[in-house]
Amino acid sequence: MSAPTHRKVVVTGLGAFTPLGGDVASTWAALLAGKSGVRTLTHDWTETIPVHFAAETAVDPSEVMDRVEARKLDRAEQFALIAAREAWKDAGAPEIHTERLGVVIASGIGGILSLLGSYDVYLEKGARRVSPHTVPMLMPNGPAAAVGLELKAQAGVHTPVSACASGSEGLGYAMEMIRSGRADVVVAGGTEAGVHPLPMAGFAAMMALSTRNDAPEKASRPYDKDRDGFVLGEGAGVVVLESEEFAKARGARIYAELAGQGITSDGFHIAAPDPEGRGAARAMKMALIDGGVNASEVVHLNAHATSTPAGDIAESLAIRGALGADTDHVAVSATKSMTGHLLGGAGAIESVFTILALHHRIAPPTINIENFDDEIKLDVVRDQPRSLPEGSIAALNNSFGFGGHNVALVFRSV
Amino acid sequence: MAHSVDEVLAGLAEIVEEVAGIPASSVLMEKSFTDDLDVDSLSMVEVVVAAEEKFGCKIPDDDVKNLVTVGDAVNYIVKAAN
């Protein structure tokens, strides 16, 4: 494969606000310990929908965010801002001309809690009582705008929307901003806050959600024979990306290189995956070519693996289609078994996990596999984390979304 | 319903504290909403709507732009509510 000619992009900061913890350290520790972030919901509407559980954030944003600031922000914006602050601090708050600083925060749905909550206000109290903050809170680019304002970013603020592939597409877009020379530093990630009866009823109507109400922490079980759908999660993941030259010039700590991306679309069905995973396989192959990474270097893969019967199999076929015999030395982790599915936040938080796996040379476990589905021809990391080899190694992160979106990112150790 | 200047000031101060996080004790007649109390144009709409509800009066949008200081608003509300 030909080596890329563009500027190298590296990861220098990480932030997370997830069902497993309020920051990267607590989330990563819970992930390696195989803990589930899924719980029975305690909202007054819980019993009105068929699915009574989800993976809500471990910490409520009100515990870490000022009340006056929080009341003007949608919950998805709060998640993104909290995670972005952590990532920015973790990167050492780079000194950069704001015209060279960009922000890309993706979302699958946008501020749906604000949208629906404001509609309730309108119905109950009339138009005069609809908050003037409603539109900035419901617009899908609201989280990106909030982070951009905080950092005064002026190289461009963007929000890719591709359902559950959004977060990964966000990182890919940010990488291109740096490669093309439009920015030197980009704060990139994804966020979602959709634990509300309407989207949950919609997903349930699609038969997409697990209905394991009697054992919520066992409900997200990718690769298990008895998997019956995904578990809705919420939260955000954010990374700081920089051109390698900028990061090295300022002496930044570098976690990993974001080496390449592959983006394809299925052109097959609005919600169902191509059963053979052809579009997903092409995305992974393209990511490797784009990153100048040989399949033999790939030792870890954070799978999209949402715990749906069809999706997990299609992805496993795609992985083997893309990597061939090299699949056998890839330690596959399905971290949604612990975090649930963060939708537009998924690709971002799973990128954080993939980066940490390379940095610490350890692949997180997949939990809840009681009867492994033998149709899955992958080496899945089960129950306990697994060490990754020394030397130069690479890892893939897959994200797919309703609409037939396929995004694969490839990271390389430094 | 009639309200005194002191009553309206106290009520408005509570609203500003809720909306902008400024301690009610700092919300004084001569303070400017924008320059002194961190109430931007969007938050000003919130203050106005909350004040209308609290004091049972109407503050048309065309009049809101004239309410520069807390005193402007207090005097307007006292007059409108009486």
XYZ file of C-alpha atoms in Angstrom:
496
model
C 0.000 0.000 0.000
C 1.193 3.493 -0.761
C 2.000 5.682 2.186
C -0.169 8.740 2.746
C 1.296 12.057 1.647
C -0.784 14.318 3.899
C -0.066 15.673 7.368
C -0.163 13.061 10.144
C -2.897 13.515 12.760
C -2.326 12.530 16.377
C -4.468 12.276 19.502
C -3.314 14.375 22.454
C -6.353 14.658 24.724
C -9.281 12.494 25.802
C -12.609 13.237 27.491
C -15.566 11.046 28.416
C -18.915 11.355 30.157
C -20.561 7.953 30.044
C -22.809 5.401 31.734
C -19.632 4.001 33.317
C -18.169 7.204 34.716
C -18.027 10.978 34.695
C -14.540 11.078 33.166
C -12.034 9.011 31.187
C -10.295 7.416 34.194
C -13.467 6.145 35.884
C -14.993 5.036 32.574
C -11.857 3.134 31.519
C -11.493 1.471 34.936
C -15.125 0.302 34.883
C -14.713 -0.902 31.290
C -11.655 -3.018 32.112
C -13.481 -4.367 35.181
C -16.344 -5.512 32.951
C -19.017 -3.425 34.667
C -22.405 -2.761 33.120
C -23.754 0.775 32.991
C -27.278 -0.430 32.200
C -30.003 0.090 34.826
C -33.756 -0.062 35.243
C -35.131 3.425 34.619
C -36.910 5.280 37.402
C -38.747 7.915 35.373
C -42.484 8.401 35.842
C -42.929 7.268 32.219
C -40.826 4.088 32.480
C -43.792 1.705 32.596
C -45.492 3.350 29.608
C -43.061 1.865 27.078
C -42.098 -1.762 26.442
C -38.429 -1.304 27.436
C -37.825 -0.305 31.063
C -34.050 0.164 31.071
C -31.214 2.127 29.519
C -27.638 3.163 30.219
C -27.894 6.659 31.663
C -24.740 8.584 32.548
C -23.115 7.492 35.810
C -22.913 11.124 36.961
C -25.676 13.664 36.431
C -24.364 16.782 34.666
C -25.855 18.924 37.451
C -23.179 17.514 39.766
C -20.363 18.992 37.708
C -21.910 21.933 35.853
C -23.063 25.302 37.146
C -26.872 25.576 37.330
C -27.127 28.805 35.350
C -24.917 27.436 32.572
C -26.766 24.120 32.499
C -30.239 25.636 32.134
C -29.352 27.080 28.718
C -27.911 23.793 27.437
C -29.558 20.618 26.240
C -28.420 17.506 28.074
C -26.457 16.414 24.961
C -24.725 19.818 24.967
C -23.906 19.445 28.650
C -22.332 16.019 28.021
C -20.266 17.355 25.114
C -19.063 20.397 27.004
C -18.054 18.408 30.080
C -16.156 15.844 27.961
C -14.568 18.576 25.815
C -13.310 20.420 28.911
C -11.703 17.218 30.148
C -10.112 16.497 26.762
C -8.829 20.057 26.379
C -7.281 20.020 29.851
C -5.869 16.541 29.206
C -4.164 17.883 26.057
C -2.546 20.591 28.163
C -4.858 23.365 26.857
C -2.811 23.967 23.686
C -1.886 27.552 22.995
C -3.171 28.088 19.493
C -4.383 30.907 17.319
C -8.162 30.512 17.406
C -8.325 30.775 13.596
C -6.359 27.495 13.504
C -8.654 25.734 16.007
C -11.705 23.747 14.879
C -14.492 21.819 16.582
C -16.455 18.829 15.272
C -19.060 17.401 17.645
C -21.424 14.911 16.045
C -24.850 13.862 17.183
C -27.325 11.319 15.905
C -30.502 13.129 16.903
C -29.616 16.488 18.418
C -31.398 18.101 21.358
C -34.429 15.861 21.366
C -35.093 16.262 25.107
C -35.284 20.041 24.603
C -37.392 19.673 21.461
C -39.954 17.431 23.098
C -39.835 19.223 26.446
C -40.471 22.573 24.770
C -43.352 21.114 22.811
C -44.888 19.997 26.098
C -44.528 23.574 27.413
C -46.167 24.930 24.270
C -49.100 22.533 24.559
C -49.601 23.171 28.272
C -48.846 26.884 28.574
C -48.770 28.396 25.085
C -46.238 30.023 22.787
C -45.319 32.886 25.127
C -43.848 30.415 27.617
C -41.596 28.652 25.104
C -38.029 29.463 26.200
C -35.880 31.694 23.978
C -33.132 29.112 24.508
C -35.226 26.390 22.828
C -33.697 26.570 19.354
C -30.030 26.713 20.420
C -30.832 23.748 22.687
C -32.571 21.566 20.101
C -30.404 22.204 17.020
C -28.147 19.222 16.258
C -25.127 21.511 15.892
C -25.796 22.923 19.380
C -23.165 20.753 21.120
C -20.507 21.693 18.541
C -21.481 25.347 18.854
C -21.306 25.231 22.653
C -17.813 23.715 22.591
C -16.741 26.067 19.816
C -17.886 29.098 21.798
C -16.129 27.934 24.928
C -12.821 27.562 23.060
C -13.488 30.508 20.704
C -12.703 28.170 17.794
C -12.691 29.971 14.458
C -11.394 27.426 11.937
C -14.895 25.961 11.581
C -17.439 24.252 13.821
C -19.189 21.205 12.358
C -21.719 18.496 13.102
C -21.833 15.370 10.947
C -25.121 13.522 11.327
C -25.174 9.869 10.273
C -27.184 8.174 13.037
C -25.002 5.759 14.991
C -21.978 6.379 12.768
C -21.975 10.119 13.560
C -19.302 10.079 16.269
C -16.756 8.289 14.104
C -17.616 10.471 11.138
C -16.905 13.435 13.432
C -13.381 12.234 14.118
C -12.853 11.523 10.428
C -14.047 14.984 9.450
C -11.736 16.532 12.024
C -8.817 14.523 10.656
C -9.513 15.878 7.179
C -9.586 19.455 8.518
C -6.073 18.959 9.834
C -4.804 17.014 6.822
C -6.038 19.671 4.424
C -4.339 22.405 6.414
C -7.524 24.208 7.464
C -6.768 23.688 11.167
C -3.865 22.599 13.347
C -5.952 21.446 16.308
C -9.517 20.114 16.251
C -11.625 19.111 19.240
C -13.715 16.214 17.932
C -16.298 13.846 19.289
C -19.910 12.855 19.532
C -22.741 13.184 22.016
C -26.253 11.921 22.560
C -28.980 12.321 25.179
C -32.094 10.529 24.004
C -33.419 8.682 27.035
C -37.023 9.774 26.551
C -40.171 7.736 25.931
C -40.612 8.963 22.343
C -37.319 7.826 20.774
C -37.385 4.716 22.955
C -40.907 3.892 21.759
C -39.729 4.469 18.189
C -36.720 2.186 18.526
C -38.911 -0.385 20.278
C -41.419 -0.220 17.409
C -38.565 -1.122 15.050
C -37.860 -4.171 17.259
C -34.357 -2.735 17.622
C -34.222 -2.636 21.439
C -33.624 -5.504 23.825
C -36.689 -6.180 26.008
C -34.848 -8.042 28.742
C -36.621 -6.070 31.488
C -35.947 -8.678 34.170
C -32.141 -8.438 33.816
C -31.142 -5.061 32.345
C -27.421 -5.431 33.059
C -27.468 -8.652 30.984
C -29.427 -7.118 28.093
C -26.547 -5.792 25.999
C -24.899 -9.052 24.933
C -23.156 -8.800 21.555
C -22.185 -12.186 20.071
C -24.342 -14.124 22.539
C -26.863 -16.501 20.960
C -29.696 -14.943 22.984
C -29.033 -11.308 22.086
C -32.309 -9.556 21.307
C -31.473 -5.958 20.424
C -29.466 -2.963 21.554
C -29.662 -1.074 24.826
C -30.024 2.686 24.591
C -27.185 4.606 26.205
C -26.337 8.278 26.563
C -23.163 10.292 26.990
C -20.274 11.793 25.072
C -16.722 11.129 24.021
C -14.327 13.849 22.873
C -10.718 13.796 21.657
C -8.202 16.492 20.839
C -6.594 15.927 17.442
C -3.548 17.808 16.214
C -1.193 17.735 13.313
C 1.826 15.731 14.384
C 4.137 18.670 13.751
C 2.070 21.011 15.942
C 1.849 18.449 18.753
C 5.577 17.703 18.644
C 6.520 21.367 18.496
C 4.692 22.047 21.733
C 5.927 18.844 23.366
C 2.479 17.331 23.748
C 1.899 13.844 25.084
C 0.688 11.737 22.128
C -1.681 8.816 22.788
C -1.872 7.444 19.259
C -2.079 8.408 15.615
C -5.448 8.650 13.868
C -4.039 7.124 10.701
C -7.000 6.792 8.361
C -10.701 6.575 7.734
C -12.994 4.763 5.360
C -16.555 5.889 4.725
C -19.081 4.050 2.567
C -22.842 3.696 2.292
C -24.824 0.508 1.762
C -27.530 1.660 -0.642
C -29.460 -1.303 0.677
C -32.084 -0.554 3.365
C -33.018 2.318 5.677
C -32.368 0.321 8.855
C -31.250 -3.247 8.098
C -27.565 -3.918 7.449
C -26.457 -5.452 4.167
C -26.483 -9.098 5.352
C -23.077 -9.699 3.807
C -21.611 -6.511 5.230
C -20.107 -5.449 1.908
C -20.265 -1.701 2.572
C -18.777 -2.173 6.028
C -15.956 -4.312 4.618
C -15.156 -1.675 2.013
C -15.045 0.990 4.739
C -12.482 -1.016 6.723
C -10.356 -1.709 3.620
C -10.457 1.951 2.658
C -9.447 3.010 6.163
C -6.389 0.755 6.013
C -5.396 2.072 2.588
C -6.034 5.671 3.676
C -3.879 5.161 6.762
C -1.136 3.220 5.023
C -1.795 0.388 7.493
C -1.300 -3.233 6.552
C -3.937 -5.716 7.764
C -1.118 -7.677 9.411
C -0.540 -4.713 11.791
C -4.137 -4.718 13.077
C -4.275 -6.427 16.468
C -7.452 -4.957 17.956
C -10.883 -3.919 16.736
C -13.611 -2.107 18.645
C -16.685 -3.483 16.928
C -19.927 -1.641 16.322
C -21.622 -4.812 17.674
C -24.845 -3.407 19.077
C -26.246 -6.782 20.198
C -28.842 -7.053 17.445
C -29.239 -10.530 15.904
C -28.569 -9.458 12.296
C -26.104 -6.606 12.817
C -23.490 -8.523 14.794
C -23.308 -11.269 12.163
C -23.151 -8.876 9.211
C -20.289 -6.990 10.852
C -18.389 -10.178 11.628
C -18.632 -11.162 7.959
C -17.473 -7.695 6.973
C -14.440 -7.879 9.272
C -13.390 -11.191 7.797
C -14.105 -9.851 4.317
C -11.831 -6.872 4.925
C -9.004 -8.498 6.882
C -9.098 -12.048 5.514
C -6.786 -14.445 7.355
C -5.400 -11.496 9.347
C -8.736 -11.513 11.241
C -7.369 -14.391 13.310
C -4.899 -12.179 15.195
C -7.384 -9.383 15.913
C -8.692 -9.113 19.473
C -12.285 -7.933 19.007
C -14.041 -6.003 21.801
C -17.731 -5.103 21.889
C -17.807 -2.402 24.535
C -21.509 -1.634 24.042
C -21.995 -4.718 26.226
C -21.086 -2.354 29.090
C -21.906 1.181 27.924
C -25.067 0.472 25.951
C -25.388 2.210 22.607
C -24.611 5.924 22.710
C -25.950 6.417 19.155
C -24.220 9.582 17.873
C -21.825 9.381 20.816
C -20.916 5.734 20.176
C -18.199 6.172 17.565
C -16.563 8.871 19.642
C -16.492 7.061 22.967
C -15.425 3.852 21.230
C -12.614 5.797 19.569
C -11.530 6.878 23.050
C -11.536 3.196 24.051
C -9.599 2.169 20.926
C -6.995 4.877 21.562
C -6.612 3.819 25.205
C -6.353 0.168 24.148
C -3.380 1.045 21.926
C -1.879 3.408 24.505
C -2.098 0.936 27.400
C -1.735 -2.142 25.158
C -4.843 -3.759 26.557
C -8.126 -4.680 24.881
C -11.266 -4.216 26.999
C -13.540 -7.190 27.577
C -16.953 -8.031 26.124
C -19.417 -9.041 28.839
C -22.618 -11.100 28.900
C -21.522 -13.774 26.419
C -23.003 -16.873 28.045
C -23.503 -18.905 24.859
C -21.184 -17.699 22.135
C -22.869 -17.560 18.738
C -20.732 -19.881 16.557
C -21.782 -17.969 13.465
C -19.425 -15.244 14.699
C -16.019 -16.140 13.289
C -14.017 -13.668 15.366
C -11.569 -13.852 18.260
C -13.700 -11.980 20.808
C -12.153 -10.707 24.045
C -14.518 -12.182 26.626
C -15.007 -11.356 30.309
C -11.416 -10.264 31.044
C -9.253 -7.661 29.279
C -6.453 -8.993 27.104
C -2.902 -7.690 26.605
C -1.954 -6.428 23.161
C 1.501 -7.005 21.622
C 4.476 -4.643 21.885
C 5.906 -2.890 18.844
C 4.047 -0.940 16.197
C 0.388 -1.987 16.282
C -2.876 -0.714 14.824
C -6.544 -0.921 15.761
C -9.828 -0.347 13.954
C -13.007 1.237 15.277
C -16.197 0.442 13.367
C -19.403 2.479 13.429
C -22.518 1.924 11.348
C -25.790 3.816 11.303
C -29.397 3.654 10.198
C -29.420 4.904 6.637
C -26.641 2.505 5.675
C -23.708 4.618 6.902
C -20.410 2.793 7.409
C -17.401 4.436 9.022
C -14.141 2.729 9.937
C -11.300 4.560 11.654
C -7.816 3.139 12.005
C -5.472 4.191 14.795
C -1.784 3.367 15.129
C 0.382 3.160 18.229
C 3.160 5.711 18.714
C -53.242 43.887 41.486
C -51.188 46.707 42.959
C -47.512 46.179 43.698
C -45.084 48.530 45.421
C -41.694 49.371 43.957
C -40.024 47.330 46.718
C -42.200 44.302 46.012
C -41.491 44.394 42.295
C -37.752 44.891 42.832
C -37.632 41.915 45.210
C -39.609 39.739 42.784
C -37.540 40.784 39.792
C -34.338 40.132 41.725
C -35.487 36.563 42.381
C -36.135 36.074 38.677
C -32.725 37.453 37.674
C -31.056 35.191 40.225
C -32.868 32.185 38.749
C -32.113 33.087 35.121
C -28.615 34.568 35.317
C -27.270 33.345 38.648
C -26.696 36.863 39.951
C -27.371 37.026 43.731
C -30.707 38.775 44.326
C -29.006 41.223 46.669
C -26.943 42.529 43.736
C -29.974 43.266 41.595
C -30.349 46.989 42.297
C -32.383 49.698 40.567
C -29.435 51.310 38.788
C -27.963 48.082 37.399
C -28.029 47.467 33.667
C -29.335 44.035 32.687
C -26.794 43.598 29.898
C -23.737 45.387 31.264
C -23.983 44.585 34.975
C -26.074 41.446 35.378
C -24.987 39.181 32.494
C -28.547 39.044 31.122
C -28.191 38.730 27.335
C -31.007 39.311 24.853
C -32.244 35.718 25.080
C -32.176 35.655 28.855
C -33.964 39.030 28.912
C -36.910 37.345 27.199
C -36.963 34.797 29.985
C -36.897 37.560 32.613
C -39.763 39.379 30.921
C -41.977 36.312 30.564
C -41.346 35.306 34.171
C -42.108 38.847 35.341
C -45.350 38.932 33.367
C -46.443 35.752 35.079
C -45.338 36.844 38.541
C -46.921 40.277 38.445
C -49.889 39.580 36.184
C -49.017 42.224 33.612
C -48.158 42.401 29.911
C -44.828 43.700 28.631
C -45.067 43.966 24.822
C -41.892 43.053 22.912
C -41.666 46.610 21.555
C -41.332 47.944 25.101
C -38.705 45.422 26.224
C -35.912 47.225 24.349
C -36.508 50.300 26.527
C -35.932 48.355 29.743
C -32.198 48.957 30.087
C -31.847 49.053 33.852
C -33.572 47.142 36.623
C -35.213 50.438 37.618
C -36.679 50.803 34.106
C -38.271 47.379 34.444
C -39.465 47.888 38.005
C -41.136 51.204 37.176
C -42.677 49.758 34.020
C -44.112 46.791 35.900
C -45.428 48.912 38.784
C -47.252 51.077 36.259
C -48.446 48.179 34.086
C -49.625 46.039 36.978
C -51.513 48.840 38.685
